[in-house]
């Protein structure tokens, strides 16, 4: 019998807020910080990228608490500067993946979407040539 991995975070002694699947001893304060930062990021994107609104905050645990903002359709995600110094990075999955980085999340979104648009235009041009 296979048991599903339990990713439900639970409050434990010493300010720990962690799931049994993670087991890292993550702190409640880190969860609260990720929650508030994800809400701020989504709010910022909703203000500066109104064409793509509403962005929603998302928090998850995987040997620590992480966060992102997710587009309404769920295919565009904006990630904070965890690994890339002070730059945000954006992932677009449609149907290929596009990634862009910037110190401003709204700039990273615009750049990723412009690259996706160029890709679609190239694809349309190729299809047009193949149609003749
Ligand atoms: Zn944990």
PDB file of N, CA, C and O in Angstrom, residues 16-79:
ATOM      1  N   UNK A  16       7.892  26.043  15.633  1.00  0.00           N
ATOM      2  CA  UNK A  16       8.019  25.285  14.388  1.00  0.00           C
ATOM      3  C   UNK A  16       6.653  25.142  13.734  1.00  0.00           C
ATOM      4  O   UNK A  16       5.655  24.884  14.409  1.00  0.00           O
ATOM      5  N   UNK A  17       6.605  25.355  12.424  1.00  0.00           N
ATOM      6  CA  UNK A  17       5.399  25.172  11.631  1.00  0.00           C
ATOM      7  C   UNK A  17       5.843  24.446  10.375  1.00  0.00           C
ATOM      8  O   UNK A  17       6.365  25.053   9.438  1.00  0.00           O
ATOM      9  N   UNK A  18       5.674  23.121  10.361  1.00  0.00           N
ATOM     10  CA  UNK A  18       6.293  22.295   9.333  1.00  0.00           C
ATOM     11  C   UNK A  18       5.454  21.036   9.114  1.00  0.00           C
ATOM     12  O   UNK A  18       4.791  20.561  10.027  1.00  0.00           O
ATOM     13  N   UNK A  19       5.502  20.506   7.910  1.00  0.00           N
ATOM     14  CA  UNK A  19       4.786  19.252   7.616  1.00  0.00           C
ATOM     15  C   UNK A  19       5.723  18.070   7.848  1.00  0.00           C
ATOM     16  O   UNK A  19       6.948  18.210   7.845  1.00  0.00           O
ATOM     17  N   UNK A  20       5.127  16.902   7.992  1.00  0.00           N
ATOM     18  CA  UNK A  20       5.962  15.704   8.174  1.00  0.00           C
ATOM     19  C   UNK A  20       6.730  15.398   6.892  1.00  0.00           C
ATOM     20  O   UNK A  20       7.831  14.844   6.944  1.00  0.00           O
ATOM     21  N   UNK A  21       6.175  15.746   5.728  1.00  0.00           N
ATOM     22  CA  UNK A  21       6.876  15.502   4.460  1.00  0.00           C
ATOM     23  C   UNK A  21       8.132  16.355   4.351  1.00  0.00           C
ATOM     24  O   UNK A  21       9.125  15.939   3.759  1.00  0.00           O
ATOM     25  N   UNK A  22       8.103  17.557   4.901  1.00  0.00           N
ATOM     26  CA  UNK A  22       9.266  18.450   4.842  1.00  0.00           C
ATOM     27  C   UNK A  22      10.283  18.036   5.897  1.00  0.00           C
ATOM     28  O   UNK A  22      11.409  17.695   5.576  1.00  0.00           O
ATOM     29  N   UNK A  23       9.861  18.072   7.151  1.00  0.00           N
ATOM     30  CA  UNK A  23      10.726  17.623   8.230  1.00  0.00           C
ATOM     31  C   UNK A  23      11.938  18.495   8.499  1.00  0.00           C
ATOM     32  O   UNK A  23      12.862  18.095   9.191  1.00  0.00           O
ATOM     33  N   UNK A  24      11.928  19.700   7.955  1.00  0.00           N
ATOM     34  CA  UNK A  24      13.073  20.594   8.096  1.00  0.00           C
ATOM     35  C   UNK A  24      13.018  21.424   9.375  1.00  0.00           C
ATOM     36  O   UNK A  24      13.973  22.123   9.686  1.00  0.00           O
ATOM     37  N   UNK A  25      11.888  21.373  10.062  1.00  0.00           N
ATOM     38  CA  UNK A  25      11.737  22.201  11.258  1.00  0.00           C
ATOM     39  C   UNK A  25      11.501  23.658  10.918  1.00  0.00           C
ATOM     40  O   UNK A  25      11.967  24.561  11.619  1.00  0.00           O
ATOM     41  N   UNK A  26      10.766  23.905   9.837  1.00  0.00           N
ATOM     42  CA  UNK A  26      10.499  25.286   9.389  1.00  0.00           C
ATOM     43  C   UNK A  26       9.746  26.063  10.471  1.00  0.00           C
ATOM     44  O   UNK A  26       8.935  25.503  11.192  1.00  0.00           O
ATOM     45  N   UNK A  27      10.036  27.329  10.559  1.00  0.00           N
ATOM     46  CA  UNK A  27       9.461  28.175  11.596  1.00  0.00           C
ATOM     47  C   UNK A  27       8.167  28.849  11.143  1.00  0.00           C
ATOM     48  O   UNK A  27       8.027  29.204   9.969  1.00  0.00           O
ATOM     49  N   UNK A  28       7.293  29.070  12.087  1.00  0.00           N
ATOM     50  CA  UNK A  28       6.044  29.781  11.820  1.00  0.00           C
ATOM     51  C   UNK A  28       6.343  31.196  11.324  1.00  0.00           C
ATOM     52  O   UNK A  28       5.653  31.724  10.451  1.00  0.00           O
ATOM     53  N   UNK A  29       7.390  31.799  11.860  1.00  0.00           N
ATOM     54  CA  UNK A  29       7.743  33.156  11.433  1.00  0.00           C
ATOM     55  C   UNK A  29       8.116  33.195   9.951  1.00  0.00           C
ATOM     56  O   UNK A  29       7.806  34.150   9.244  1.00  0.00           O
ATOM     57  N   UNK A  30       8.757  32.120   9.447  1.00  0.00           N
ATOM     58  CA  UNK A  30       9.120  32.059   8.019  1.00  0.00           C
ATOM     59  C   UNK A  30       7.866  31.899   7.168  1.00  0.00           C
ATOM     60  O   UNK A  30       7.755  32.488   6.082  1.00  0.00           O
ATOM     61  N   UNK A  31       6.908  31.104   7.668  1.00  0.00           N
ATOM     62  CA  UNK A  31       5.636  30.946   6.960  1.00  0.00           C
ATOM     63  C   UNK A  31       4.909  32.287   6.894  1.00  0.00           C
ATOM     64  O   UNK A  31       4.447  32.704   5.827  1.00  0.00           O
ATOM     65  N   UNK A  32       4.822  32.969   8.033  1.00  0.00           N
ATOM     66  CA  UNK A  32       4.125  34.267   8.076  1.00  0.00           C
ATOM     67  C   UNK A  32       4.785  35.279   7.143  1.00  0.00           C
ATOM     68  O   UNK A  32       4.110  36.038   6.460  1.00  0.00           O
ATOM     69  N   UNK A  33       6.117  35.264   7.098  1.00  0.00           N
ATOM     70  CA  UNK A  33       6.844  36.179   6.219  1.00  0.00           C
ATOM     71  C   UNK A  33       6.555  35.851   4.746  1.00  0.00           C
ATOM     72  O   UNK A  33       6.308  36.757   3.938  1.00  0.00           O
ATOM     73  N   UNK A  34       6.572  34.566   4.403  1.00  0.00           N
ATOM     74  CA  UNK A  34       6.270  34.156   3.019  1.00  0.00           C
ATOM     75  C   UNK A  34       4.849  34.562   2.649  1.00  0.00           C
ATOM     76  O   UNK A  34       4.593  35.048   1.534  1.00  0.00           O
ATOM     77  N   UNK A  35       3.897  34.390   3.571  1.00  0.00           N
ATOM     78  CA  UNK A  35       2.504  34.769   3.305  1.00  0.00           C
ATOM     79  C   UNK A  35       2.388  36.269   3.035  1.00  0.00           C
ATOM     80  O   UNK A  35       1.741  36.691   2.077  1.00  0.00           O
ATOM     81  N   UNK A  36       3.005  37.058   3.878  1.00  0.00           N
ATOM     82  CA  UNK A  36       2.870  38.508   3.707  1.00  0.00           C
ATOM     83  C   UNK A  36       3.608  38.987   2.454  1.00  0.00           C
ATOM     84  O   UNK A  36       3.109  39.844   1.722  1.00  0.00           O
ATOM     85  N   UNK A  37       4.767  38.403   2.174  1.00  0.00           N
ATOM     86  CA  UNK A  37       5.511  38.815   0.966  1.00  0.00           C
ATOM     87  C   UNK A  37       4.786  38.388  -0.310  1.00  0.00           C
ATOM     88  O   UNK A  37       4.792  39.116  -1.301  1.00  0.00           O
ATOM     89  N   UNK A  38       4.169  37.218  -0.312  1.00  0.00           N
ATOM     90  CA  UNK A  38       3.431  36.785  -1.508  1.00  0.00           C
ATOM     91  C   UNK A  38       2.228  37.687  -1.735  1.00  0.00           C
ATOM     92  O   UNK A  38       1.910  38.026  -2.886  1.00  0.00           O
ATOM     93  N   UNK A  39       1.570  38.096  -0.656  1.00  0.00           N
ATOM     94  CA  UNK A  39       0.419  39.010  -0.788  1.00  0.00           C
ATOM     95  C   UNK A  39       0.879  40.359  -1.344  1.00  0.00           C
ATOM     96  O   UNK A  39       0.221  40.936  -2.218  1.00  0.00           O
ATOM     97  N   UNK A  40       2.021  40.859  -0.863  1.00  0.00           N
ATOM     98  CA  UNK A  40       2.557  42.131  -1.351  1.00  0.00           C
ATOM     99  C   UNK A  40       2.951  42.043  -2.824  1.00  0.00           C
ATOM    100  O   UNK A  40       2.708  42.964  -3.601  1.00  0.00           O
ATOM    101  N   UNK A  41       3.572  40.924  -3.214  1.00  0.00           N
ATOM    102  CA  UNK A  41       3.976  40.740  -4.608  1.00  0.00           C
ATOM    103  C   UNK A  41       2.749  40.707  -5.521  1.00  0.00           C
ATOM    104  O   UNK A  41       2.720  41.371  -6.561  1.00  0.00           O
ATOM    105  N   UNK A  42       1.727  39.952  -5.129  1.00  0.00           N
ATOM    106  CA  UNK A  42       0.494  39.886  -5.937  1.00  0.00           C
ATOM    107  C   UNK A  42      -0.160  41.268  -6.031  1.00  0.00           C
ATOM    108  O   UNK A  42      -0.599  41.687  -7.108  1.00  0.00           O
ATOM    109  N   UNK A  43      -0.188  41.983  -4.928  1.00  0.00           N
ATOM    110  CA  UNK A  43      -0.771  43.328  -4.912  1.00  0.00           C
ATOM    111  C   UNK A  43       0.000  44.259  -5.845  1.00  0.00           C
ATOM    112  O   UNK A  43      -0.589  45.027  -6.613  1.00  0.00           O
ATOM    113  N   UNK A  44       1.327  44.184  -5.790  1.00  0.00           N
ATOM    114  CA  UNK A  44       2.184  45.019  -6.654  1.00  0.00           C
ATOM    115  C   UNK A  44       1.924  44.709  -8.125  1.00  0.00           C
ATOM    116  O   UNK A  44       1.796  45.616  -8.948  1.00  0.00           O
ATOM    117  N   UNK A  45       1.846  43.428  -8.467  1.00  0.00           N
ATOM    118  CA  UNK A  45       1.607  43.048  -9.853  1.00  0.00           C
ATOM    119  C   UNK A  45       0.205  43.447 -10.302  1.00  0.00           C
ATOM    120  O   UNK A  45       0.012  43.870 -11.445  1.00  0.00           O
ATOM    121  N   UNK A  46      -0.771  43.320  -9.419  1.00  0.00           N
ATOM    122  CA  UNK A  46      -2.135  43.737  -9.772  1.00  0.00           C
ATOM    123  C   UNK A  46      -2.206  45.235 -10.036  1.00  0.00           C
ATOM    124  O   UNK A  46      -2.992  45.692 -10.856  1.00  0.00           O
ATOM    125  N   UNK A  47      -1.340  45.984  -9.372  1.00  0.00           N
ATOM    126  CA  UNK A  47      -1.313  47.435  -9.574  1.00  0.00           C
ATOM    127  C   UNK A  47      -0.577  47.798 -10.860  1.00  0.00           C
ATOM    128  O   UNK A  47      -1.022  48.662 -11.621  1.00  0.00           O
ATOM    129  N   UNK A  48       0.557  47.125 -11.117  1.00  0.00           N
ATOM    130  CA  UNK A  48       1.423  47.524 -12.232  1.00  0.00           C
ATOM    131  C   UNK A  48       1.233  46.695 -13.498  1.00  0.00           C
ATOM    132  O   UNK A  48       1.750  47.064 -14.544  1.00  0.00           O
ATOM    133  N   UNK A  49       0.560  45.562 -13.429  1.00  0.00           N
ATOM    134  CA  UNK A  49       0.306  44.711 -14.595  1.00  0.00           C
ATOM    135  C   UNK A  49      -1.195  44.449 -14.689  1.00  0.00           C
ATOM    136  O   UNK A  49      -1.625  43.297 -14.625  1.00  0.00           O
ATOM    137  N   UNK A  50      -2.004  45.500 -14.820  1.00  0.00           N
ATOM    138  CA  UNK A  50      -3.463  45.310 -14.754  1.00  0.00           C
ATOM    139  C   UNK A  50      -3.992  44.410 -15.860  1.00  0.00           C
ATOM    140  O   UNK A  50      -5.020  43.778 -15.696  1.00  0.00           O
ATOM    141  N   UNK A  51      -3.305  44.329 -16.997  1.00  0.00           N
ATOM    142  CA  UNK A  51      -3.772  43.474 -18.085  1.00  0.00           C
ATOM    143  C   UNK A  51      -3.761  42.001 -17.737  1.00  0.00           C
ATOM    144  O   UNK A  51      -4.489  41.214 -18.306  1.00  0.00           O
ATOM    145  N   UNK A  52      -2.906  41.638 -16.784  1.00  0.00           N
ATOM    146  CA  UNK A  52      -2.794  40.235 -16.410  1.00  0.00           C
ATOM    147  C   UNK A  52      -3.486  39.934 -15.074  1.00  0.00           C
ATOM    148  O   UNK A  52      -3.402  38.831 -14.577  1.00  0.00           O
ATOM    149  N   UNK A  53      -4.163  40.892 -14.494  1.00  0.00           N
ATOM    150  CA  UNK A  53      -4.782  40.700 -13.178  1.00  0.00           C
ATOM    151  C   UNK A  53      -5.942  39.705 -13.280  1.00  0.00           C
ATOM    152  O   UNK A  53      -6.531  39.574 -14.348  1.00  0.00           O
ATOM    153  N   UNK A  54      -6.323  39.051 -12.212  1.00  0.00           N
ATOM    154  CA  UNK A  54      -5.733  39.181 -10.879  1.00  0.00           C
ATOM    155  C   UNK A  54      -4.624  38.164 -10.617  1.00  0.00           C
ATOM    156  O   UNK A  54      -4.779  36.985 -10.861  1.00  0.00           O
ATOM    157  N   UNK A  55      -3.521  38.691 -10.108  1.00  0.00           N
ATOM    158  CA  UNK A  55      -2.443  37.830  -9.636  1.00  0.00           C
ATOM    159  C   UNK A  55      -2.827  37.345  -8.256  1.00  0.00           C
ATOM    160  O   UNK A  55      -3.429  38.074  -7.474  1.00  0.00           O
ATOM    161  N   UNK A  56      -2.458  36.111  -7.959  1.00  0.00           N
ATOM    162  CA  UNK A  56      -2.774  35.543  -6.643  1.00  0.00           C
ATOM    163  C   UNK A  56      -1.496  35.098  -5.949  1.00  0.00           C
ATOM    164  O   UNK A  56      -0.585  34.569  -6.605  1.00  0.00           O
ATOM    165  N   UNK A  57      -1.441  35.286  -4.631  1.00  0.00           N
ATOM    166  CA  UNK A  57      -0.267  34.834  -3.880  1.00  0.00           C
ATOM    167  C   UNK A  57      -0.320  33.311  -3.692  1.00  0.00           C
ATOM    168  O   UNK A  57      -1.391  32.727  -3.605  1.00  0.00           O
ATOM    169  N   UNK A  58       0.858  32.696  -3.643  1.00  0.00           N
ATOM    170  CA  UNK A  58       0.929  31.257  -3.353  1.00  0.00           C
ATOM    171  C   UNK A  58       2.152  31.003  -2.490  1.00  0.00           C
ATOM    172  O   UNK A  58       3.230  31.544  -2.756  1.00  0.00           O
ATOM    173  N   UNK A  59       1.969  30.183  -1.484  1.00  0.00           N
ATOM    174  CA  UNK A  59       3.047  29.839  -0.556  1.00  0.00           C
ATOM    175  C   UNK A  59       3.154  28.318  -0.512  1.00  0.00           C
ATOM    176  O   UNK A  59       2.143  27.628  -0.557  1.00  0.00           O
ATOM    177  N   UNK A  60       4.365  27.804  -0.463  1.00  0.00           N
ATOM    178  CA  UNK A  60       4.535  26.365  -0.314  1.00  0.00           C
ATOM    179  C   UNK A  60       5.782  26.067   0.500  1.00  0.00           C
ATOM    180  O   UNK A  60       6.650  26.920   0.668  1.00  0.00           O
ATOM    181  N   UNK A  61       5.809  24.828   0.969  1.00  0.00           N
ATOM    182  CA  UNK A  61       6.897  24.395   1.830  1.00  0.00           C
ATOM    183  C   UNK A  61       7.677  23.284   1.140  1.00  0.00           C
ATOM    184  O   UNK A  61       7.102  22.349   0.594  1.00  0.00           O
ATOM    185  N   UNK A  62       8.982  23.406   1.161  1.00  0.00           N
ATOM    186  CA  UNK A  62       9.852  22.367   0.612  1.00  0.00           C
ATOM    187  C   UNK A  62      11.256  22.630   1.159  1.00  0.00           C
ATOM    188  O   UNK A  62      12.071  23.275   0.513  1.00  0.00           O
ATOM    189  N   UNK A  63      11.499  22.153   2.356  1.00  0.00           N
ATOM    190  CA  UNK A  63      12.730  22.464   3.091  1.00  0.00           C
ATOM    191  C   UNK A  63      12.876  23.967   3.283  1.00  0.00           C
ATOM    192  O   UNK A  63      13.923  24.556   3.026  1.00  0.00           O
ATOM    193  N   UNK A  64      11.789  24.583   3.700  1.00  0.00           N
ATOM    194  CA  UNK A  64      11.712  26.027   3.900  1.00  0.00           C
ATOM    195  C   UNK A  64      10.413  26.524   3.287  1.00  0.00           C
ATOM    196  O   UNK A  64       9.764  25.781   2.544  1.00  0.00           O
ATOM    197  N   UNK A  65      10.043  27.750   3.643  1.00  0.00           N
ATOM    198  CA  UNK A  65       8.823  28.335   3.074  1.00  0.00           C
ATOM    199  C   UNK A  65       9.178  29.229   1.905  1.00  0.00           C
ATOM    200  O   UNK A  65      10.078  30.056   1.998  1.00  0.00           O
ATOM    201  N   UNK A  66       8.486  29.041   0.795  1.00  0.00           N
ATOM    202  CA  UNK A  66       8.721  29.781  -0.435  1.00  0.00           C
ATOM    203  C   UNK A  66       7.425  30.443  -0.887  1.00  0.00           C
ATOM    204  O   UNK A  66       6.347  30.040  -0.459  1.00  0.00           O
ATOM    205  N   UNK A  67       7.546  31.428  -1.774  1.00  0.00           N
ATOM    206  CA  UNK A  67       6.339  32.080  -2.276  1.00  0.00           C
ATOM    207  C   UNK A  67       6.528  32.538  -3.708  1.00  0.00           C
ATOM    208  O   UNK A  67       7.647  32.603  -4.222  1.00  0.00           O
ATOM    209  N   UNK A  68       5.392  32.833  -4.326  1.00  0.00           N
ATOM    210  CA  UNK A  68       5.362  33.363  -5.690  1.00  0.00           C
ATOM    211  C   UNK A  68       4.021  34.049  -5.880  1.00  0.00           C
ATOM    212  O   UNK A  68       3.149  33.963  -5.019  1.00  0.00           O
ATOM    213  N   UNK A  69       3.856  34.698  -7.021  1.00  0.00           N
ATOM    214  CA  UNK A  69       2.557  35.202  -7.449  1.00  0.00           C
ATOM    215  C   UNK A  69       2.206  34.447  -8.728  1.00  0.00           C
ATOM    216  O   UNK A  69       3.072  34.204  -9.572  1.00  0.00           O
ATOM    217  N   UNK A  70       0.945  34.059  -8.849  1.00  0.00           N
ATOM    218  CA  UNK A  70       0.490  33.245  -9.970  1.00  0.00           C
ATOM    219  C   UNK A  70      -0.556  34.021 -10.752  1.00  0.00           C
ATOM    220  O   UNK A  70      -1.456  34.641 -10.170  1.00  0.00           O
ATOM    221  N   UNK A  71      -0.452  33.978 -12.099  1.00  0.00           N
ATOM    222  CA  UNK A  71      -1.426  34.672 -12.939  1.00  0.00           C
ATOM    223  C   UNK A  71      -2.795  34.005 -12.812  1.00  0.00           C
ATOM    224  O   UNK A  71      -2.912  32.877 -12.331  1.00  0.00           O
ATOM    225  N   UNK A  72      -3.808  34.719 -13.286  1.00  0.00           N
ATOM    226  CA  UNK A  72      -5.179  34.213 -13.182  1.00  0.00           C
ATOM    227  C   UNK A  72      -5.300  32.837 -13.840  1.00  0.00           C
ATOM    228  O   UNK A  72      -5.980  31.952 -13.321  1.00  0.00           O
ATOM    229  N   UNK A  73      -4.639  32.638 -14.975  1.00  0.00           N
ATOM    230  CA  UNK A  73      -4.719  31.357 -15.669  1.00  0.00           C
ATOM    231  C   UNK A  73      -3.765  30.299 -15.130  1.00  0.00           C
ATOM    232  O   UNK A  73      -3.833  29.145 -15.531  1.00  0.00           O
ATOM    233  N   UNK A  74      -2.871  30.695 -14.235  1.00  0.00           N
ATOM    234  CA  UNK A  74      -1.967  29.749 -13.598  1.00  0.00           C
ATOM    235  C   UNK A  74      -0.731  29.386 -14.410  1.00  0.00           C
ATOM    236  O   UNK A  74       0.076  28.572 -13.966  1.00  0.00           O
ATOM    237  N   UNK A  75      -0.538  29.996 -15.582  1.00  0.00           N
ATOM    238  CA  UNK A  75       0.605  29.617 -16.413  1.00  0.00           C
ATOM    239  C   UNK A  75       1.787  30.568 -16.278  1.00  0.00           C
ATOM    240  O   UNK A  75       2.868  30.282 -16.782  1.00  0.00           O
ATOM    241  N   UNK A  76       1.585  31.696 -15.652  1.00  0.00           N
ATOM    242  CA  UNK A  76       2.679  32.645 -15.444  1.00  0.00           C
ATOM    243  C   UNK A  76       2.913  32.763 -13.936  1.00  0.00           C
ATOM    244  O   UNK A  76       1.979  33.005 -13.188  1.00  0.00           O
ATOM    245  N   UNK A  77       4.161  32.553 -13.538  1.00  0.00           N
ATOM    246  CA  UNK A  77       4.500  32.675 -12.123  1.00  0.00           C
ATOM    247  C   UNK A  77       5.639  33.669 -11.962  1.00  0.00           C
ATOM    248  O   UNK A  77       6.558  33.704 -12.786  1.00  0.00           O
ATOM    249  N   UNK A  78       5.560  34.488 -10.927  1.00  0.00           N
ATOM    250  CA  UNK A  78       6.590  35.480 -10.624  1.00  0.00           C
ATOM    251  C   UNK A  78       7.244  35.068  -9.308  1.00  0.00           C
ATOM    252  O   UNK A  78       6.559  34.898  -8.298  1.00  0.00           O
ATOM    253  N   UNK A  79       8.564  34.896  -9.370  1.00  0.00           N
ATOM    254  CA  UNK A  79       9.308  34.391  -8.216  1.00  0.00           C
ATOM    255  C   UNK A  79      10.205  35.482  -7.641  1.00  0.00           C
ATOM    256  O   UNK A  79      10.838  36.214  -8.388  1.00  0.00           O
TER     257      UNK A  79
END
